[in-house]
mmCIF file of C-alpha atoms in Angstrom:
data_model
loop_
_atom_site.group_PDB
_atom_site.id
_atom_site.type_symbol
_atom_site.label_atom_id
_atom_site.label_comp_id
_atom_site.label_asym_id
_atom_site.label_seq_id
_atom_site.Cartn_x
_atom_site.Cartn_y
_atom_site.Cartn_z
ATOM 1 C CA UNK A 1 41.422 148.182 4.664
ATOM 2 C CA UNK A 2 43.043 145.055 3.360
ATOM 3 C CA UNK A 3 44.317 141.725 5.023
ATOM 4 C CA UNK A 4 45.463 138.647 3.778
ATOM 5 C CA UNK A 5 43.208 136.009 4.193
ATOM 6 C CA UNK A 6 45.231 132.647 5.592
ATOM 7 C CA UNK A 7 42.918 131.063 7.877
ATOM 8 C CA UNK A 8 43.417 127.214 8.612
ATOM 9 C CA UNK A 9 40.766 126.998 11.201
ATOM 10 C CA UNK A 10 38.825 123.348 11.389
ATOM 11 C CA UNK A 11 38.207 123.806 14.761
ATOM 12 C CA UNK A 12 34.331 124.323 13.713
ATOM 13 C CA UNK A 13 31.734 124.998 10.703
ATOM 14 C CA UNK A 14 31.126 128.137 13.541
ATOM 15 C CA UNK A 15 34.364 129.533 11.734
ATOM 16 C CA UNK A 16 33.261 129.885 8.086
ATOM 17 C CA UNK A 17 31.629 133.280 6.434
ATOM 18 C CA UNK A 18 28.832 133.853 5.183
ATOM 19 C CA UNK A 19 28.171 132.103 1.796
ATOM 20 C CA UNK A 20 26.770 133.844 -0.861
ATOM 21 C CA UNK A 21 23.230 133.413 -1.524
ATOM 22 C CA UNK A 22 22.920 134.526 2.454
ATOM 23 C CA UNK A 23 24.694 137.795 1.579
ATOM 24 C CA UNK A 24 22.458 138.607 -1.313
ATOM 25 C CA UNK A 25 19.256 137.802 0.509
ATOM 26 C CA UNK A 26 20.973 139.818 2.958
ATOM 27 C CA UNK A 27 21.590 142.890 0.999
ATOM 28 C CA UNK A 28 18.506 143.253 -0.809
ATOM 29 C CA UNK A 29 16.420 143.355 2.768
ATOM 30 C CA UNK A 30 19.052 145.935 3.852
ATOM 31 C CA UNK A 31 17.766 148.232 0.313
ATOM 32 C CA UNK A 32 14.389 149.158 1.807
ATOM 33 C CA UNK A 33 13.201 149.739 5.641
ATOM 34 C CA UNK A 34 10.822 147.645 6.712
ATOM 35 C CA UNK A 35 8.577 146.535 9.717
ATOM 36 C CA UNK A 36 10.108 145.751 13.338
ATOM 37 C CA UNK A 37 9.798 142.992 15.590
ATOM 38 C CA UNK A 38 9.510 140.485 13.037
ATOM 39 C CA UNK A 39 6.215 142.212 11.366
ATOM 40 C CA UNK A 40 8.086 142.355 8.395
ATOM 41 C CA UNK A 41 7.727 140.450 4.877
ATOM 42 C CA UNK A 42 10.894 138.824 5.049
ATOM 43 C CA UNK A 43 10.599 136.977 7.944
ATOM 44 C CA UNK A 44 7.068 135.950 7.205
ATOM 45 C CA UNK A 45 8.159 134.768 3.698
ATOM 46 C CA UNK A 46 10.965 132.361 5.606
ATOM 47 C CA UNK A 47 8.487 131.305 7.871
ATOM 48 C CA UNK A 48 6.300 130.035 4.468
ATOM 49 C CA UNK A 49 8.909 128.374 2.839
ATOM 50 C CA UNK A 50 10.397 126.211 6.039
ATOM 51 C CA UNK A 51 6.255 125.295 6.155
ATOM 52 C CA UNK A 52 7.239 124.225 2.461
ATOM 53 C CA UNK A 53 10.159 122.547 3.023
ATOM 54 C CA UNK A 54 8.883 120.505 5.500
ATOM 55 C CA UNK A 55 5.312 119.894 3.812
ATOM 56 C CA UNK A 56 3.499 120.861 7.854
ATOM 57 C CA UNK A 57 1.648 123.918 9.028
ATOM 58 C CA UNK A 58 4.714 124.190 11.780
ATOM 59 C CA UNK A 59 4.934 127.466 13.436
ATOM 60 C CA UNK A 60 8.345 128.944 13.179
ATOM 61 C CA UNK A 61 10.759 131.492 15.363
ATOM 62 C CA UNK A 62 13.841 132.615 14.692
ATOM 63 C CA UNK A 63 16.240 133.510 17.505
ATOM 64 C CA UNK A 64 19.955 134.700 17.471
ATOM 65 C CA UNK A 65 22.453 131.596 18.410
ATOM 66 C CA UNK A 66 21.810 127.690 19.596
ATOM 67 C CA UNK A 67 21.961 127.972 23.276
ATOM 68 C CA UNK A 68 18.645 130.437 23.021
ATOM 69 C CA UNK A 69 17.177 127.803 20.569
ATOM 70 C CA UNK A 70 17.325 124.691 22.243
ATOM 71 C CA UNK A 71 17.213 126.320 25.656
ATOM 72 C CA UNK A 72 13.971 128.372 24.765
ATOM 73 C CA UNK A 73 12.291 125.244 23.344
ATOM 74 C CA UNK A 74 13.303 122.918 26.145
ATOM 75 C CA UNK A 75 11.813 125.531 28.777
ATOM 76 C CA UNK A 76 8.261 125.291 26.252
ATOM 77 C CA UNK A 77 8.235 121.244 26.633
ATOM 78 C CA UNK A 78 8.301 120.662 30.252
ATOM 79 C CA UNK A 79 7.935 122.334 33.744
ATOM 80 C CA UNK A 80 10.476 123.329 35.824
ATOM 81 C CA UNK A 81 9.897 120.162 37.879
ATOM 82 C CA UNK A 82 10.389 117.625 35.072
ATOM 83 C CA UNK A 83 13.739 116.398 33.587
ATOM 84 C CA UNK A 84 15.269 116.387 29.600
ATOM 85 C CA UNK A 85 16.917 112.705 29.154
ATOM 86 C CA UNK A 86 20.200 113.409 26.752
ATOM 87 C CA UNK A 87 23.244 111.791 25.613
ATOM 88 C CA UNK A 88 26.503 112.590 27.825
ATOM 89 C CA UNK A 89 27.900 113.733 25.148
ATOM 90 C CA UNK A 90 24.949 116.139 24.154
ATOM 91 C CA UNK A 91 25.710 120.219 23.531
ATOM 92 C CA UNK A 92 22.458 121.343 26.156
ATOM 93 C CA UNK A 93 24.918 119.058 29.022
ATOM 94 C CA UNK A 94 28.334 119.543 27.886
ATOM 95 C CA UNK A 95 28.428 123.213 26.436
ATOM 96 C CA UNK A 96 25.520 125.389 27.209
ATOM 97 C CA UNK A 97 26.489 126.881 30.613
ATOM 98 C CA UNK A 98 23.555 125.383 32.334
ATOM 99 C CA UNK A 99 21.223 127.320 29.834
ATOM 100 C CA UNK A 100 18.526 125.023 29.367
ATOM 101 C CA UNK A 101 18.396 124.378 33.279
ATOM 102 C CA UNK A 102 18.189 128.172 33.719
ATOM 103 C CA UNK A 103 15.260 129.025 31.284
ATOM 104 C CA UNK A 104 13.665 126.179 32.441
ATOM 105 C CA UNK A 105 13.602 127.380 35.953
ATOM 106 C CA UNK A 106 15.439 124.459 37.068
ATOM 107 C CA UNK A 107 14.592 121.378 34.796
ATOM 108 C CA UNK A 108 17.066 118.883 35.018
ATOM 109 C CA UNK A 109 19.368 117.119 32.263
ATOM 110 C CA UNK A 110 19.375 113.123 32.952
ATOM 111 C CA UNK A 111 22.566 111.778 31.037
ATOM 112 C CA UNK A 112 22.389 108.213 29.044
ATOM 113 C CA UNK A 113 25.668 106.531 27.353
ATOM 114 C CA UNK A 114 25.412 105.088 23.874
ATOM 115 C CA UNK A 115 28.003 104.153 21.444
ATOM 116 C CA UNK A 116 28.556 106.701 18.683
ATOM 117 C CA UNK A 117 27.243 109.525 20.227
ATOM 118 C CA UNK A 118 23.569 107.991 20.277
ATOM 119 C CA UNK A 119 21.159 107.488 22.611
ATOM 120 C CA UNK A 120 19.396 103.970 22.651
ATOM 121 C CA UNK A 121 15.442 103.523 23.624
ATOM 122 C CA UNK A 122 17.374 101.434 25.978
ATOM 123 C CA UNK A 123 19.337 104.047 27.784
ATOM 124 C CA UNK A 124 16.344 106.190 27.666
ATOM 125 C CA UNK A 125 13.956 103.615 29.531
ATOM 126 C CA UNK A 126 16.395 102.896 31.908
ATOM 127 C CA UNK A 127 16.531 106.456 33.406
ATOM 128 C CA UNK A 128 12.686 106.575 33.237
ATOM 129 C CA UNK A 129 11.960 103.605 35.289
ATOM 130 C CA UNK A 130 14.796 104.393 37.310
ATOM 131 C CA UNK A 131 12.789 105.903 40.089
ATOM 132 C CA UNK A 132 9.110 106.939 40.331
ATOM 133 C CA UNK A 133 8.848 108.618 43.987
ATOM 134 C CA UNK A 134 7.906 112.840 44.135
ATOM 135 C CA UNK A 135 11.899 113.391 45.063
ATOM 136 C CA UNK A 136 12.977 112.428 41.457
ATOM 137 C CA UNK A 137 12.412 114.812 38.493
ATOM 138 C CA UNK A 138 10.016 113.225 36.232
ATOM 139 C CA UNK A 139 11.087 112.946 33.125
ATOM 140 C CA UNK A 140 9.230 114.507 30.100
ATOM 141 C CA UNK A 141 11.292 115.399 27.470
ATOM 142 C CA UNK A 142 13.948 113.699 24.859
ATOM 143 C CA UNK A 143 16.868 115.318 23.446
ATOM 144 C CA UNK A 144 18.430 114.058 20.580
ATOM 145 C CA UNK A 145 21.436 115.924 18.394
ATOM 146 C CA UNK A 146 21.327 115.458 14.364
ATOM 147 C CA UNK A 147 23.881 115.227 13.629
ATOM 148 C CA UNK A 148 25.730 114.238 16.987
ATOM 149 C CA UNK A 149 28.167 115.384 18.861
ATOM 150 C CA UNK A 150 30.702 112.622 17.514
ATOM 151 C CA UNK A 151 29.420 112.864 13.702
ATOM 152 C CA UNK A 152 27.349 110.479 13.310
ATOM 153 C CA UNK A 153 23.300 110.031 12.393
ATOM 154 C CA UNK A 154 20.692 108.704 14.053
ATOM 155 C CA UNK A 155 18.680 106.784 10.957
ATOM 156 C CA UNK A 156 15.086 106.759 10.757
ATOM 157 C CA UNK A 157 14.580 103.448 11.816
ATOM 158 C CA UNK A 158 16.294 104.527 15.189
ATOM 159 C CA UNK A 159 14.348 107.936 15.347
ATOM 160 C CA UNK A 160 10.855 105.971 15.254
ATOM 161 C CA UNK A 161 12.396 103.392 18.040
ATOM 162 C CA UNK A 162 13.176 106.627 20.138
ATOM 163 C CA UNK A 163 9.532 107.802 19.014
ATOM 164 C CA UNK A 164 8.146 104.307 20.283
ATOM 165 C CA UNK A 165 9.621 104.499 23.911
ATOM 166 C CA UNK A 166 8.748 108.167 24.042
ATOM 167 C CA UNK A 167 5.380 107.007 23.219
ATOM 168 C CA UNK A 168 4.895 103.894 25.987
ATOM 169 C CA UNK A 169 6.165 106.734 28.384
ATOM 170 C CA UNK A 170 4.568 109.753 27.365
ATOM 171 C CA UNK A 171 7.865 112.099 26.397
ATOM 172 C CA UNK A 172 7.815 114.736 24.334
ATOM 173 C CA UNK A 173 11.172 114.561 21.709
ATOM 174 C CA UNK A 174 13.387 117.712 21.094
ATOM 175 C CA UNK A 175 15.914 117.811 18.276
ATOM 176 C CA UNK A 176 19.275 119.550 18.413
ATOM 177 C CA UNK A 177 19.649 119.928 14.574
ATOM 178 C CA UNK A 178 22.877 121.809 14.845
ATOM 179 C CA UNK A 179 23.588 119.620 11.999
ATOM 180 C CA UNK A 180 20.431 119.054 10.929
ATOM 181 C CA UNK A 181 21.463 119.912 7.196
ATOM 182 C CA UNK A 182 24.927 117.539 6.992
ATOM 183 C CA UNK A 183 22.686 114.799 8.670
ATOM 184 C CA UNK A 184 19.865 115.173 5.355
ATOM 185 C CA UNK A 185 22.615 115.215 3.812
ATOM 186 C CA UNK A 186 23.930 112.054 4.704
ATOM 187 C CA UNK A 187 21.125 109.963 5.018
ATOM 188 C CA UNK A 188 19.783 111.635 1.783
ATOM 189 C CA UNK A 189 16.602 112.178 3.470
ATOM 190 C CA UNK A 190 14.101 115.225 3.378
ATOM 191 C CA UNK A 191 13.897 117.197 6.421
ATOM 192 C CA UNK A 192 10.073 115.912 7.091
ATOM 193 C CA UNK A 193 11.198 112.892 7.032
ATOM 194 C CA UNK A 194 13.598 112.796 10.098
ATOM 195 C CA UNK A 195 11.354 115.423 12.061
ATOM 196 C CA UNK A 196 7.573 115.193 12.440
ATOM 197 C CA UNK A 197 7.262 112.072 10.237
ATOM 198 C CA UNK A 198 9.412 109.923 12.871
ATOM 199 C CA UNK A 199 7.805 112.193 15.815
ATOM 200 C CA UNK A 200 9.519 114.950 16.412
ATOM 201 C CA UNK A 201 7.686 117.732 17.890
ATOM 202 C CA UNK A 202 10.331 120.500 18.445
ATOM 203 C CA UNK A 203 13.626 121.161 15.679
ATOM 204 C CA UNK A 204 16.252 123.801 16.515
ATOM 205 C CA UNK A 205 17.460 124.389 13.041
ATOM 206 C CA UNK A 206 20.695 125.689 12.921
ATOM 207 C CA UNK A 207 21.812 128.249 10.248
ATOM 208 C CA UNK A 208 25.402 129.687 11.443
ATOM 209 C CA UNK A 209 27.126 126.468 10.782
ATOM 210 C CA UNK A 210 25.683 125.887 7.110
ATOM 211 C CA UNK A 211 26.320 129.309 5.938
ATOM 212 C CA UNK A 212 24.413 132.087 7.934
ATOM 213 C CA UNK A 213 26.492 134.858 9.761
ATOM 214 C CA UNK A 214 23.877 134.198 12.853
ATOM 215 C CA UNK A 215 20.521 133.171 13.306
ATOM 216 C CA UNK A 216 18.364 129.972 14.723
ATOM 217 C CA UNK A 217 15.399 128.701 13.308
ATOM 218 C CA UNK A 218 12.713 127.189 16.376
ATOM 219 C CA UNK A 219 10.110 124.660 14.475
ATOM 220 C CA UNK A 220 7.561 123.561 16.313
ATOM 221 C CA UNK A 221 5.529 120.387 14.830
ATOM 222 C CA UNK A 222 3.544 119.991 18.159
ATOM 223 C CA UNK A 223 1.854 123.028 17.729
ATOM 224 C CA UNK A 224 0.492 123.243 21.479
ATOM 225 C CA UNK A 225 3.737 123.521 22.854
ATOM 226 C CA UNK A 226 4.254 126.861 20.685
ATOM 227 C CA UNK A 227 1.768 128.825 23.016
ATOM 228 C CA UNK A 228 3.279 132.237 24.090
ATOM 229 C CA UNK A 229 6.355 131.001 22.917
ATOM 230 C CA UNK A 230 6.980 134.735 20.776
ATOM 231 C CA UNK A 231 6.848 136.185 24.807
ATOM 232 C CA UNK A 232 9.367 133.355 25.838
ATOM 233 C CA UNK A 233 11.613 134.887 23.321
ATOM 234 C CA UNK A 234 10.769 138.541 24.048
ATOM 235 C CA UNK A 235 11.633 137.883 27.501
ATOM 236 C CA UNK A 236 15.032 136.135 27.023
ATOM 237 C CA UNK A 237 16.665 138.775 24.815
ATOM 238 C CA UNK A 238 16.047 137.142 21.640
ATOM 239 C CA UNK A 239 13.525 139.188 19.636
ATOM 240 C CA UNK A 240 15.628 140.945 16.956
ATOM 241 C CA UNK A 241 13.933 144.863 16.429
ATOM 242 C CA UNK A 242 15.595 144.206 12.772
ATOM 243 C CA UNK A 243 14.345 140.717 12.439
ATOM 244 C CA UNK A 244 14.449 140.537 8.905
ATOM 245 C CA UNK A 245 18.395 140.695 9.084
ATOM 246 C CA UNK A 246 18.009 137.120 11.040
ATOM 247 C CA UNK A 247 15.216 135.271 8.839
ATOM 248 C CA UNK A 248 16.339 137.032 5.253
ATOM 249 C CA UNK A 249 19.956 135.020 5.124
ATOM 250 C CA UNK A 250 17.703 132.009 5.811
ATOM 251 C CA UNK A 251 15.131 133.042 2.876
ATOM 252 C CA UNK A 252 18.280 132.897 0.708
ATOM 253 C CA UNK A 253 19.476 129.478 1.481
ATOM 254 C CA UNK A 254 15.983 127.676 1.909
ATOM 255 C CA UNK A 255 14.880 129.336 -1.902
ATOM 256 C CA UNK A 256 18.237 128.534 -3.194
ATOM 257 C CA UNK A 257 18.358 124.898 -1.810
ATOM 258 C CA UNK A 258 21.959 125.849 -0.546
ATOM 259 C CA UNK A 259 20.772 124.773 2.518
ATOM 260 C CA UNK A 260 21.343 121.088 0.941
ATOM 261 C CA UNK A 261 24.028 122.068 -0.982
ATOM 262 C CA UNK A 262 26.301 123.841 1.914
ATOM 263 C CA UNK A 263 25.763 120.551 3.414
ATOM 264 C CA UNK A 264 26.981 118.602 0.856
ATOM 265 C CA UNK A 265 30.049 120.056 0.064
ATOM 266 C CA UNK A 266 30.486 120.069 3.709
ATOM 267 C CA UNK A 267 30.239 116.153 4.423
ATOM 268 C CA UNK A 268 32.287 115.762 0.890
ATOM 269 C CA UNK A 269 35.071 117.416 2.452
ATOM 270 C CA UNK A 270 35.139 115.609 5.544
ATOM 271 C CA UNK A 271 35.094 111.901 4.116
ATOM 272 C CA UNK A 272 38.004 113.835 2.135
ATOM 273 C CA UNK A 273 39.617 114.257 4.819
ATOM 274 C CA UNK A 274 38.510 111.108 6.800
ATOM 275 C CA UNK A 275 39.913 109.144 3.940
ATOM 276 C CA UNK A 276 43.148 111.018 3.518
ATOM 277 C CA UNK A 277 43.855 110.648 7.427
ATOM 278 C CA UNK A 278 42.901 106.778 7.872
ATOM 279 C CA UNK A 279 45.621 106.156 5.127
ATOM 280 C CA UNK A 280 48.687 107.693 7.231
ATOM 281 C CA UNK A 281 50.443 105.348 9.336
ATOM 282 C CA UNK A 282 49.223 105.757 12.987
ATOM 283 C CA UNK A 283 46.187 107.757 12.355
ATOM 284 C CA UNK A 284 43.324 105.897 13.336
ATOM 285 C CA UNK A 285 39.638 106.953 13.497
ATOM 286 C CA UNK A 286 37.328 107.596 16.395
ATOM 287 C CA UNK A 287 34.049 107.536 15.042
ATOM 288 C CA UNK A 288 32.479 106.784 11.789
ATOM 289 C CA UNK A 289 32.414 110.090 9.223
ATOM 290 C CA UNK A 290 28.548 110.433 8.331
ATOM 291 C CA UNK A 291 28.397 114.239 8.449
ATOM 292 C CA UNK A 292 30.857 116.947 8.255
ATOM 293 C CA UNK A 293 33.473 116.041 11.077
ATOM 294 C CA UNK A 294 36.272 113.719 11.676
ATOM 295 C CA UNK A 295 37.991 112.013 15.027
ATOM 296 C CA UNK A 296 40.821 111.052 14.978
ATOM 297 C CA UNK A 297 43.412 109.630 17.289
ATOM 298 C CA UNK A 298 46.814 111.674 16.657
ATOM 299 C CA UNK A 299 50.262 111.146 19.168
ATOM 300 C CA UNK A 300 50.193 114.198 21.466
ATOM 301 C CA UNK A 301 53.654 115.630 19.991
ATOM 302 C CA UNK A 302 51.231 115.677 16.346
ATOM 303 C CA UNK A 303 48.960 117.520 17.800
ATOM 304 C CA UNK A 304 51.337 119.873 19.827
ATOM 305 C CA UNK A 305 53.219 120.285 15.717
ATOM 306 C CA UNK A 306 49.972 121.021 14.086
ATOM 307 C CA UNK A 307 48.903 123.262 16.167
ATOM 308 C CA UNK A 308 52.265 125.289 16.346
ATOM 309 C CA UNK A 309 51.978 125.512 12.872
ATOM 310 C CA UNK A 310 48.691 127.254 12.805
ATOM 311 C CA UNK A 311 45.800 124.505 12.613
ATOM 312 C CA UNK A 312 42.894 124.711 14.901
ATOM 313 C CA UNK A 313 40.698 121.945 16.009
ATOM 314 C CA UNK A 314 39.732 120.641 18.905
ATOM 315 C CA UNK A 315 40.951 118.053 21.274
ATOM 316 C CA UNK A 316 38.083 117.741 23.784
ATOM 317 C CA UNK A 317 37.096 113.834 23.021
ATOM 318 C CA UNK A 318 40.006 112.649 25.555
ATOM 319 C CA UNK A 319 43.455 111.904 25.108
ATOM 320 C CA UNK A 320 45.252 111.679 21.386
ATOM 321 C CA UNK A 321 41.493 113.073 20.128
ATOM 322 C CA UNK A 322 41.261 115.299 17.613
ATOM 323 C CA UNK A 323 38.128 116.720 16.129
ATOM 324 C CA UNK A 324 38.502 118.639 12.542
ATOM 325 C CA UNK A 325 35.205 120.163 10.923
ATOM 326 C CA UNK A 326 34.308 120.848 7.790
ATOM 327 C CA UNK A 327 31.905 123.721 6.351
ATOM 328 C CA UNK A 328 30.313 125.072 2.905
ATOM 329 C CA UNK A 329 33.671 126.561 1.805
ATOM 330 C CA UNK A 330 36.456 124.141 2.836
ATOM 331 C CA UNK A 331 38.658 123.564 -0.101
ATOM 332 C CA UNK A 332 40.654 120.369 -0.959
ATOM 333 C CA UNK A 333 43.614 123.009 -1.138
ATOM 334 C CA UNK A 334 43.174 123.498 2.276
ATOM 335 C CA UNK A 335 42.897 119.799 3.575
ATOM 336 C CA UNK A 336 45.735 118.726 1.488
ATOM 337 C CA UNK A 337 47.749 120.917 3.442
ATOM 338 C CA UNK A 338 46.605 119.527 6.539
ATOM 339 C CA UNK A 339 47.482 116.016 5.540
ATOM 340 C CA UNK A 340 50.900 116.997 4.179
ATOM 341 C CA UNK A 341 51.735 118.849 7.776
ATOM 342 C CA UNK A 342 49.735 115.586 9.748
ATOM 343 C CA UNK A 343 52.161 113.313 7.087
ATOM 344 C CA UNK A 344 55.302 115.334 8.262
ATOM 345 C CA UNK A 345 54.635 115.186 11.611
ATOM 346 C CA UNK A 346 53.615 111.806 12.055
ATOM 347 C CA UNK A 347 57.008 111.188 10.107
ATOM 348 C CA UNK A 348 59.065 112.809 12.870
ATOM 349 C CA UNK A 349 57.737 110.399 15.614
#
């Protein structure tokens, strides 16, 4: 069965196939059986070379989608009577269906503003010292996203000030590296260097949005809070019997390095784009373009032309907002289409 292939999604890297080096890896665990339950050589081999990549004796899990990751690894940093301080803007608040709440057994999400997406040692203080009495939930836990949520990157300098006030207030500091790649990437950094050398103990890794058909990566740099954490997983539906079809895509890109170079091509593409769009009359940007997605402010009657002509994105960062994301196989082709339609309908206003 054939189909023609004219997609002209940017709604999200979630969108993309599977790149190549993924699909070998793929493929050549699929040409002998192997052990279940993650027993097997290819997930133990993944396992190794993340412990590589990031130069520390982590221990690693790999789990199906992002919810389960950061969700799972919240519920292992706190009780169910502590709270996770988080941007607004932050996926675990604004798009996990509570999920982190639930597998937590109730912790709660404290919300902080900060410009670009970021939260601010600032913002972070203030809801700790907000209250101190039993009837508050005491917070314990940091969540940042790396990238965020708006495209942007916390820098190391601000990841060791976070680290700091987690410090005078003894918080333990999750990362949401749905990202995590793009935001290496962009700061050309290694990945030790924006986890466990600037304190992080827990990364979610992501893998779907930099090339992976599925399939989280849980590292855990604070090794203590990794107890039982394989029967966390068993319990919430997340222990693949065929694990080695989760952790062999990842084998692919970490030996590969297209890890880094998914991500590169992806943030290429969107400062493509960013720059193409800030040069049309009315367009205007939301937030700087430091990993793979663009804001930008469009007229609603733009918006209401793209979309009629077959362009997804999203429009969820308020009125005239558009969000347009970029992933390891965007193609200039495809963006200079984009800013010819965004050109014509701008031109019709």
């Amino acid at each position: 069965m054939t189909s023609e292939c004219t997609p002209r999604f940017l709604a999200s890297d979630n969108t993309s196939g599977i790149c190549p080096e993924a699909m070998e890896y793929l493929n050549e665990a699929n040409r002998c059986d192997d052990l279940a339950y993650g027993n097997d050589r290819w997930t133990a081999m993944a396992a190794d070379r993340f412990r590589q990549m990031f130069d520390f004796e982590c221990d690693v899990f790999f789990v199906f989608n992002g919810t389960a990751a950061n969700s799972l690894a919240l519920s292992a940093m706190g009780r169910s009577y502590h709270s996770v301080i988080c941007h607004e803007l932050a996926h675990i608040e604004t798009d996990e269906c509570g999920g982190p709440e639930f597998f937590s057994n109730g912790a709660k999400l404290l919300t902080s503003p900060g410009a670009n997406g970021k939260l601010t040692p600032q913002g972070i203080e203030a809801l700790v010292t907000k209250r101190s009495d039993i009837h508050y939930p005491k917070p314990k836990v940091i969540s940042l996203t790396q990238a965020t949520e708006v495209g942007t990157v916390y820098t190391r300098d601000e990841l060791m000030a976070i680290r700091a006030m987690a410090d005078k207030h003894d918080l333990r500091l999750h990362m949401d590296g749905a990202r995590f790649a793009n935001a290496c990437v962009s700061l050309n950094a290694s990945p030790a260097e924006l986890t466990w050398q600037v304190g992080v103990d827990a990364l979610c890794f992501s893998g779907t949005k930099n090339g992976l058909a599925f399939g989280e990566a849980i590292l855990f740099f604070n090794r203590e809070l990794a107890e039982d954490f394989s029967y966390r997983c068993k319990q919430a539906g997340q222990l693949a019997s065929k694990m080695r079809y989760v952790s062999a895509p990842w084998l692919g890109l970490l030996e590969s390095g297209a890890w880094r170079t998914n991500a590169e091509h992806a943030n290429a593409m969107a400062r493509y784009l960013s720059e193409g769009l800030q040069a049309l009359p009315g367009v205007s940007l939301m937030f700087p373009t430091q990993a793979n997605s663009v804001f930008v402010e469009l007229p609603p009657l733009a918006i209401e032309a793209l979309k009629a002509k077959g362009w997804t994105f999203y429009t969820f960062i308020g009125a005239g907002g558009a969000r347009f994301v970029c992933a390891w196989n965007t193609t200039v082709e495809l963006l200079d289409q984009l800013l010819d339609d965004v050109r014509e309908a701008m031109s019709r206003l």
